[in-house]
Amino acid sequence: MSYPYVLLSAAVSLDGYLDDTGPERLLLSSPADFDRVDAVRAASDAILVGAGTIRADNPRLLVNSAERRAARVAAGRPEYPLKVTVTASGDLDPAAQFWHTGGEKIVYTTDSGAERAARLLGDTAEVVPLGPGLDWRALLEHLRVVRGVRRLMVEGGGTVHTQLLQQGLADELQLVLAPLLVGDPAAPRLFGPGAYQAGRLRLVETRRIEDVVLMRYEPTAPGTGPVPSAADRHWLRTACELAALCPPSETAFSVGAVVVAADGTELARGHSREGDDPVVHAEEAALAKIAPADPRLAGATVYSSLEPCARRASRPAPCAELILRAGVRRVVTAWREPDTFVEAADGSGVLVTAGAEVVVLPEYEEQAKAPNRHLAG
């Protein structure tokens, strides 16, 4: 599966009131922050809001800056990002500003909602049924594969944000905190009840913008089983970046690896030929930094830019065996090992046979291959 980068954007008051919905339209962001949001929109391929937000706010969701729109066109992109909404029922107001401003629009809905949405909207928007229910993974894959969306900005509402976070599909949360106390118990909140992914989000930026504060977070907790999460993509990208640190070699691959506990804690990282060891492999280097009795290993995930080796001449135990000995039962990788040095290598097969889960994210294969371009095969 290939998904766009999913960025959730919202403004909240000090007591959790969400955005500027409601008849009085309390504006939480400052003018400078509205301009920042405009820049984020201009950098996105698509902007998504739930149908409830269209009904409550009647938004236009435009890039307001003429200079930013001109820059998009100069770069060969549409003047406005694709506008996307999601509705289970197909109950949409055809008079809403959303449909009559900006560029292309697309509606994702259920099989039962598709007929109603198409009847209400006519040729105003493309209507895409996702099946009997709203399948977020199918939606994201359609946006990426069919519509070419690489970066998706999600501006609400709370139900949409909740579902994307609970399913581990949000790559980034941009949260703006406004110095206001609302106190209305009926006011909409940013997130709803339910089970969320484990672990703490990683704070990657804080920025003062007039009287509000922007906070940017990334998820850290690995996915479970065969279904990848946004955090899996973050950690695998880190492993690929580590591969670029390897001293070049004509006789071995450059590989990076990270070991991450179930709660998102990084346990160790490593890369090929790290330190003074000219033959150490990335997974081997990372696992050597963790106490063998560390109980977190049993629930950890190993991220490796290249499939862990099944056979090697330089050491008694290949990396697939080292991973199994450590008690790790989930591996995420970007690239299956070619026959360059070992014919018919199948570290994934060794892991799966022993009961481990192996997840391959081919969208990172080119990044994993980059530091190995000089090798034949």
Short mmCIF file of C-alpha atoms in Angstrom, two decimals:
data_model
loop_
_atom_site.label_atom_id
_atom_site.label_comp_id
_atom_site.label_asym_id
_atom_site.label_seq_id
_atom_site.Cartn_x
_atom_site.Cartn_y
_atom_site.Cartn_z
CA MET A 1 0.00 0.00 0.00
CA SER A 2 1.21 3.50 -0.80
CA TYR A 3 -0.24 6.48 1.03
CA PRO A 4 0.33 10.24 0.94
CA TYR A 5 2.00 12.02 3.83
CA VAL A 6 -0.95 12.88 6.11
CA LEU A 7 -0.76 16.12 8.07
CA LEU A 8 -3.49 16.95 10.61
CA SER A 9 -3.95 20.68 11.25
CA ALA A 10 -6.10 22.21 14.00
CA ALA A 11 -6.38 25.13 16.38
CA VAL A 12 -7.65 24.68 19.95
CA SER A 13 -8.29 26.87 22.96
CA LEU A 14 -6.63 26.29 26.32
CA ASP A 15 -9.59 24.16 27.42
CA GLY A 16 -9.74 22.13 24.22
CA TYR A 17 -12.35 23.93 22.12
CA LEU A 18 -11.77 23.03 18.47
CA ASP A 19 -11.26 25.58 15.70
CA ASP A 20 -13.81 28.27 14.87
CA THR A 21 -17.07 26.34 14.46
CA GLY A 22 -20.44 27.56 15.69
CA PRO A 23 -22.68 30.54 15.00
CA GLU A 24 -20.43 33.07 16.73
CA ARG A 25 -17.37 31.82 14.79
CA LEU A 26 -14.80 32.36 17.51
CA LEU A 27 -11.48 32.70 15.68
CA LEU A 28 -8.73 30.93 17.58
CA SER A 29 -5.79 31.58 15.25
CA SER A 30 -4.04 34.90 14.76
CA PRO A 31 -3.64 36.67 11.37
CA ALA A 32 -0.03 35.50 11.15
CA ASP A 33 -1.10 31.92 11.82
CA PHE A 34 -3.81 32.09 9.15
CA ASP A 35 -1.04 33.07 6.75
CA ARG A 36 1.02 30.08 7.94
CA VAL A 37 -1.96 27.81 7.25
CA ASP A 38 -2.21 29.35 3.78
CA ALA A 39 1.44 28.41 3.18
CA VAL A 40 0.82 24.84 4.36
CA ARG A 41 -2.15 24.59 2.00
CA ALA A 42 -0.04 25.88 -0.87
CA ALA A 43 2.56 23.18 -0.17
CA SER A 44 -0.07 20.41 -0.16
CA ASP A 45 -1.42 18.39 -3.05
CA ALA A 46 -4.85 18.02 -1.46
CA ILE A 47 -6.88 19.37 1.48
CA LEU A 48 -9.42 17.19 3.27
CA VAL A 49 -12.29 18.04 5.60
CA GLY A 50 -15.22 16.00 6.83
CA ALA A 51 -18.73 16.64 5.56
CA GLY A 52 -19.68 17.85 9.04
CA THR A 53 -17.12 20.63 8.80
CA ILE A 54 -18.57 21.72 5.45
CA ARG A 55 -22.04 21.88 7.01
CA ALA A 56 -20.88 23.70 10.15
CA ASP A 57 -18.29 26.11 8.73
CA ASN A 58 -19.09 26.42 5.02
CA PRO A 59 -15.34 26.74 4.27
CA ARG A 60 -13.79 27.64 0.93
CA LEU A 61 -10.39 26.01 1.66
CA LEU A 62 -8.44 28.14 -0.78
CA VAL A 63 -4.85 29.23 -1.13
CA ASN A 64 -5.46 32.94 -0.61
CA SER A 65 -2.03 34.27 -1.55
CA ALA A 66 -1.80 35.12 -5.25
CA GLU A 67 1.98 34.73 -5.04
CA ARG A 68 1.68 31.20 -3.66
CA ARG A 69 -0.85 30.24 -6.32
CA ALA A 70 1.43 31.64 -9.02
CA ALA A 71 4.34 29.62 -7.60
CA ARG A 72 2.24 26.44 -7.79
CA VAL A 73 1.41 27.11 -11.43
CA ALA A 74 5.04 27.93 -12.25
CA ALA A 75 6.02 24.56 -10.75
CA GLY A 76 3.56 22.77 -13.03
CA ARG A 77 0.98 22.18 -10.32
CA PRO A 78 -2.72 23.16 -10.30
CA GLU A 79 -3.40 26.65 -8.99
CA TYR A 80 -5.33 25.17 -6.05
CA PRO A 81 -4.88 21.86 -4.23
CA LEU A 82 -7.44 19.12 -4.80
CA LYS A 83 -10.31 19.53 -2.29
CA VAL A 84 -11.50 16.33 -0.63
CA THR A 85 -14.37 15.49 1.67
CA VAL A 86 -15.62 12.31 3.32
CA THR A 87 -19.23 11.36 4.02
CA ALA A 88 -20.87 8.06 4.93
CA SER A 89 -24.38 9.16 4.00
CA GLY A 90 -23.73 11.26 0.90
CA ASP A 91 -25.70 14.07 2.56
CA LEU A 92 -23.98 17.15 1.12
CA ASP A 93 -25.14 20.72 0.51
CA PRO A 94 -24.59 21.47 -3.19
CA ALA A 95 -24.77 25.22 -2.44
CA ALA A 96 -21.79 25.16 -0.03
CA GLN A 97 -18.80 27.34 -0.94
CA PHE A 98 -16.58 24.25 -0.91
CA TRP A 99 -17.98 23.18 -4.31
CA HIS A 100 -17.91 26.56 -6.04
CA THR A 101 -14.42 27.85 -5.28
CA GLY A 102 -10.94 26.60 -6.06
CA GLY A 103 -10.05 23.70 -8.31
CA GLU A 104 -11.02 20.04 -8.49
CA LYS A 105 -13.14 18.33 -5.83
CA ILE A 106 -13.56 14.71 -4.86
CA VAL A 107 -16.00 12.98 -2.49
CA TYR A 108 -15.22 9.67 -0.80
CA THR A 109 -18.28 7.88 0.48
CA THR A 110 -19.89 4.48 0.99
CA ASP A 111 -21.62 2.43 -1.67
CA SER A 112 -24.98 3.52 -0.27
CA GLY A 113 -23.95 7.19 -0.06
CA ALA A 114 -22.50 7.39 -3.58
CA GLU A 115 -25.83 7.54 -5.40
CA ARG A 116 -27.11 10.35 -3.17
CA ALA A 117 -23.88 12.35 -3.42
CA ALA A 118 -23.80 12.03 -7.21
CA ARG A 119 -27.43 13.11 -7.47
CA LEU A 120 -26.86 16.18 -5.27
CA LEU A 121 -23.57 17.30 -6.82
CA GLY A 122 -23.91 16.34 -10.47
CA ASP A 123 -20.64 17.04 -12.26
CA THR A 124 -19.41 19.40 -9.52
CA ALA A 125 -17.21 16.72 -7.98
CA GLU A 126 -15.93 13.22 -8.57
CA VAL A 127 -17.69 10.70 -6.30
CA VAL A 128 -15.71 7.63 -5.24
CA PRO A 129 -17.47 4.81 -3.33
CA LEU A 130 -15.22 2.89 -0.91
CA GLY A 131 -17.47 -0.06 -0.14
CA PRO A 132 -20.06 -0.67 2.58
CA GLY A 133 -18.10 1.46 5.06
CA LEU A 134 -15.60 4.30 5.01
CA ASP A 135 -12.22 2.66 4.54
CA TRP A 136 -9.49 5.21 5.31
CA ARG A 137 -6.70 3.03 3.96
CA ALA A 138 -8.52 2.57 0.65
CA LEU A 139 -9.16 6.32 0.54
CA LEU A 140 -5.50 7.20 1.09
CA GLU A 141 -4.31 4.62 -1.40
CA HIS A 142 -6.72 5.98 -4.04
CA LEU A 143 -5.47 9.52 -3.43
CA ARG A 144 -1.84 8.44 -3.77
CA VAL A 145 -2.04 5.93 -6.60
CA VAL A 146 -4.91 7.29 -8.72
CA ARG A 147 -4.77 11.02 -8.02
CA GLY A 148 -1.01 11.36 -7.41
CA VAL A 149 -1.40 13.04 -4.01
CA ARG A 150 1.88 12.94 -2.07
CA ARG A 151 1.01 15.40 0.70
CA LEU A 152 -2.48 15.57 2.23
CA MET A 153 -3.48 18.33 4.63
CA VAL A 154 -6.43 17.42 6.89
CA GLU A 155 -8.25 20.37 8.43
CA GLY A 156 -10.92 18.51 10.40
CA GLY A 157 -13.19 18.04 11.99
CA GLY A 158 -12.72 16.21 15.22
CA THR A 159 -14.22 12.93 13.98
CA VAL A 160 -11.85 12.80 11.02
CA HIS A 161 -8.83 13.63 13.19
CA THR A 162 -9.88 10.98 15.71
CA GLN A 163 -10.25 8.23 13.14
CA LEU A 164 -6.94 8.94 11.40
CA LEU A 165 -5.02 9.01 14.69
CA GLN A 166 -6.73 5.93 16.09
CA GLN A 167 -5.86 3.98 12.94
CA GLY A 168 -2.23 5.16 12.99
CA LEU A 169 -2.52 6.96 9.65
CA ALA A 170 -1.47 10.49 10.62
CA ASP A 171 2.17 11.29 9.86
CA GLU A 172 2.13 14.67 11.58
CA LEU A 173 -0.08 16.73 13.90
CA GLN A 174 0.17 20.51 13.69
CA LEU A 175 -1.59 21.91 16.73
CA VAL A 176 -2.02 25.64 17.40
CA LEU A 177 -2.88 26.57 20.99
CA ALA A 178 -4.80 29.83 21.47
CA PRO A 179 -4.85 31.77 24.80
CA LEU A 180 -8.62 31.54 25.23
CA LEU A 181 -10.87 29.76 27.72
CA VAL A 182 -14.27 28.85 26.28
CA GLY A 183 -15.84 26.72 28.98
CA ASP A 184 -18.79 25.49 26.91
CA PRO A 185 -19.24 21.76 27.67
CA ALA A 186 -21.00 21.33 24.31
CA ALA A 187 -18.16 22.87 22.32
CA PRO A 188 -16.52 20.49 19.82
CA ARG A 189 -13.27 18.90 20.92
CA LEU A 190 -10.23 17.95 18.93
CA PHE A 191 -10.33 14.21 19.62
CA GLY A 192 -13.11 11.82 20.57
CA PRO A 193 -13.11 8.85 22.94
CA GLY A 194 -11.62 5.51 22.00
CA ALA A 195 -8.36 3.62 21.78
CA TYR A 196 -5.39 5.52 20.35
CA GLN A 197 -1.99 4.26 19.30
CA ALA A 198 0.43 3.58 22.13
CA GLY A 199 3.30 5.79 23.19
CA ARG A 200 4.02 9.48 23.34
CA LEU A 201 4.05 11.67 20.28
CA ARG A 202 7.43 13.19 19.46
CA LEU A 203 7.57 17.00 19.62
CA VAL A 204 9.52 18.15 16.57
CA GLU A 205 8.89 21.90 16.67
CA THR A 206 7.42 24.68 18.79
CA ARG A 207 7.00 28.18 17.44
CA ARG A 208 5.44 31.37 18.81
CA ILE A 209 3.20 33.07 16.23
CA GLU A 210 1.94 36.35 17.70
CA ASP A 211 -0.12 35.20 20.72
CA VAL A 212 -0.56 31.55 19.71
CA VAL A 213 1.88 28.64 19.84
CA LEU A 214 2.40 26.13 17.04
CA MET A 215 3.38 22.62 18.13
CA ARG A 216 4.31 19.94 15.59
CA TYR A 217 4.21 16.30 16.64
CA GLU A 218 5.02 12.97 14.99
CA PRO A 219 3.82 9.51 16.11
CA THR A 220 6.41 7.10 17.48
CA ALA A 221 4.67 3.80 18.32
CA PRO A 222 5.21 1.03 15.74
CA GLY A 223 2.27 -0.65 14.08
CA THR A 224 1.19 -4.15 14.97
CA GLY A 225 1.08 -7.16 12.70
CA PRO A 226 1.14 -6.74 8.92
CA VAL A 227 -0.60 -3.37 8.78
CA PRO A 228 1.90 -0.47 8.64
CA SER A 229 1.38 2.69 10.64
CA ALA A 230 2.59 6.24 10.03
CA ALA A 231 5.24 5.67 12.71
CA ASP A 232 6.52 2.65 10.77
CA ARG A 233 7.18 4.96 7.83
CA HIS A 234 9.00 7.48 10.05
CA TRP A 235 11.29 4.84 11.55
CA LEU A 236 12.01 3.13 8.24
CA ARG A 237 12.90 6.48 6.74
CA THR A 238 15.33 6.97 9.65
CA ALA A 239 16.89 3.57 8.90
CA CYS A 240 17.35 4.59 5.27
CA GLU A 241 19.01 7.82 6.36
CA LEU A 242 21.40 5.81 8.56
CA ALA A 243 22.37 3.72 5.54
CA ALA A 244 23.78 6.85 3.94
CA LEU A 245 26.25 7.14 6.85
CA CYS A 246 27.98 3.84 6.05
CA PRO A 247 31.60 3.92 4.86
CA PRO A 248 31.45 2.89 1.19
CA SER A 249 32.30 -0.68 0.31
CA GLU A 250 32.66 -2.70 -2.88
CA THR A 251 31.95 -5.98 -1.10
CA ALA A 252 28.98 -5.24 1.19
CA PHE A 253 25.73 -3.33 1.27
CA SER A 254 25.23 -0.06 3.12
CA VAL A 255 22.33 -0.61 5.52
CA GLY A 256 20.77 1.28 8.42
CA ALA A 257 18.69 -0.17 11.27
CA VAL A 258 16.66 1.07 14.24
CA VAL A 259 15.13 -0.98 17.08
CA VAL A 260 11.98 0.56 18.54
CA ALA A 261 9.94 -0.61 21.55
CA ALA A 262 6.16 -1.00 21.35
CA ASP A 263 5.63 2.33 23.13
CA GLY A 264 7.72 4.20 20.55
CA THR A 265 10.94 4.36 22.58
CA GLU A 266 14.03 4.05 20.42
CA LEU A 267 16.15 1.29 21.92
CA ALA A 268 19.14 1.50 19.57
CA ARG A 269 20.28 2.27 16.05
CA GLY A 270 23.19 1.18 13.92
CA HIS A 271 24.60 1.03 10.42
CA SER A 272 26.91 -1.21 8.42
CA ARG A 273 30.63 -0.96 9.16
CA GLU A 274 29.92 1.23 12.16
CA GLY A 275 32.84 2.27 14.36
CA ASP A 276 36.00 0.19 14.00
CA ASP A 277 34.28 -2.99 12.82
CA PRO A 278 34.61 -3.30 9.02
CA VAL A 279 32.18 -6.24 8.74
CA VAL A 280 29.44 -5.43 11.27
CA HIS A 281 25.92 -5.35 9.86
CA ALA A 282 23.36 -2.69 10.74
CA GLU A 283 20.95 -4.91 12.69
CA GLU A 284 23.86 -6.56 14.46
CA ALA A 285 25.29 -3.18 15.49
CA ALA A 286 21.95 -1.95 16.81
CA LEU A 287 21.07 -5.12 18.76
CA ALA A 288 24.54 -5.21 20.37
CA LYS A 289 23.71 -1.92 22.11
CA ILE A 290 20.68 -3.41 23.92
CA ALA A 291 20.89 -5.64 26.99
CA PRO A 292 19.85 -9.16 25.89
CA ALA A 293 17.47 -9.40 28.85
CA ASP A 294 15.66 -6.14 28.06
CA PRO A 295 11.96 -7.12 28.30
CA ARG A 296 11.02 -4.54 25.68
CA LEU A 297 12.65 -6.59 22.92
CA ALA A 298 9.72 -9.02 22.83
CA GLY A 299 7.36 -6.28 21.67
CA ALA A 300 9.88 -4.31 19.63
CA THR A 301 10.13 -3.75 15.89
CA VAL A 302 13.39 -3.78 13.93
CA TYR A 303 13.49 -1.33 11.03
CA SER A 304 16.12 -2.15 8.42
CA SER A 305 16.67 -0.45 5.08
CA LEU A 306 17.57 -3.86 3.59
CA GLU A 307 16.05 -7.24 4.37
CA PRO A 308 18.04 -8.86 7.23
CA CYS A 309 20.58 -11.34 5.91
CA ALA A 310 19.92 -15.07 6.03
CA ARG A 311 23.51 -16.18 5.36
CA ARG A 312 26.87 -14.50 5.77
CA ALA A 313 30.53 -15.47 5.66
CA SER A 314 31.96 -12.84 8.02
CA ARG A 315 30.16 -13.94 11.23
CA PRO A 316 28.66 -17.19 12.55
CA ALA A 317 25.11 -15.82 12.88
CA PRO A 318 23.24 -13.87 10.18
CA CYS A 319 21.09 -10.91 11.16
CA ALA A 320 17.78 -12.76 10.78
CA GLU A 321 18.98 -15.24 13.41
CA LEU A 322 20.23 -12.45 15.69
CA ILE A 323 16.83 -10.79 15.53
CA LEU A 324 15.06 -14.03 16.44
CA ARG A 325 17.51 -14.73 19.29
CA ALA A 326 16.79 -11.28 20.70
CA GLY A 327 13.09 -12.15 20.87
CA VAL A 328 11.97 -9.56 18.30
CA ARG A 329 9.03 -10.75 16.25
CA ARG A 330 8.34 -7.85 13.90
CA VAL A 331 10.59 -6.45 11.16
CA VAL A 332 9.90 -3.59 8.73
CA THR A 333 12.12 -3.24 5.69
CA ALA A 334 12.28 -1.35 2.42
CA TRP A 335 14.18 -3.63 0.07
CA ARG A 336 14.51 -7.37 -0.47
CA GLU A 337 18.14 -8.49 -0.71
CA PRO A 338 19.29 -8.95 -4.32
CA ASP A 339 21.67 -11.70 -5.47
CA THR A 340 24.68 -9.38 -5.52
CA PHE A 341 26.63 -11.23 -2.83
CA VAL A 342 24.38 -14.12 -1.76
CA GLU A 343 22.23 -15.94 -4.27
CA ALA A 344 18.59 -16.47 -3.35
CA ALA A 345 18.95 -14.73 -0.02
CA ASP A 346 15.71 -14.88 1.93
CA GLY A 347 16.05 -13.37 5.36
CA SER A 348 12.33 -12.61 5.34
CA GLY A 349 11.57 -16.28 4.80
CA VAL A 350 13.77 -17.24 7.76
CA LEU A 351 11.96 -14.72 9.97
CA VAL A 352 8.45 -15.68 8.85
CA THR A 353 9.15 -19.41 9.26
CA ALA A 354 10.13 -18.72 12.86
CA GLY A 355 6.90 -16.83 13.52
CA ALA A 356 8.02 -13.24 12.99
CA GLU A 357 6.04 -10.66 11.03
CA VAL A 358 7.84 -9.03 8.09
CA VAL A 359 6.41 -5.85 6.58
CA VAL A 360 7.88 -4.46 3.35
CA LEU A 361 7.31 -0.79 2.46
CA PRO A 362 8.42 -0.57 -1.18
CA GLU A 363 7.92 3.20 -1.32
CA TYR A 364 11.28 3.49 0.51
CA GLU A 365 13.14 1.08 -1.76
CA GLU A 366 14.78 3.77 -3.86
CA GLN A 367 16.02 5.60 -0.76
CA ALA A 368 17.42 2.33 0.59
CA LYS A 369 19.16 1.60 -2.72
CA ALA A 370 20.70 5.07 -3.05
CA PRO A 371 23.93 4.43 -1.06
CA ASN A 372 24.36 1.11 -2.91
CA ARG A 373 24.16 2.35 -6.51
CA HIS A 374 27.82 1.57 -7.12
CA LEU A 375 27.30 -2.15 -6.53
CA ALA A 376 26.56 -4.48 -9.42
CA GLY A 377 23.18 -6.16 -9.42
#
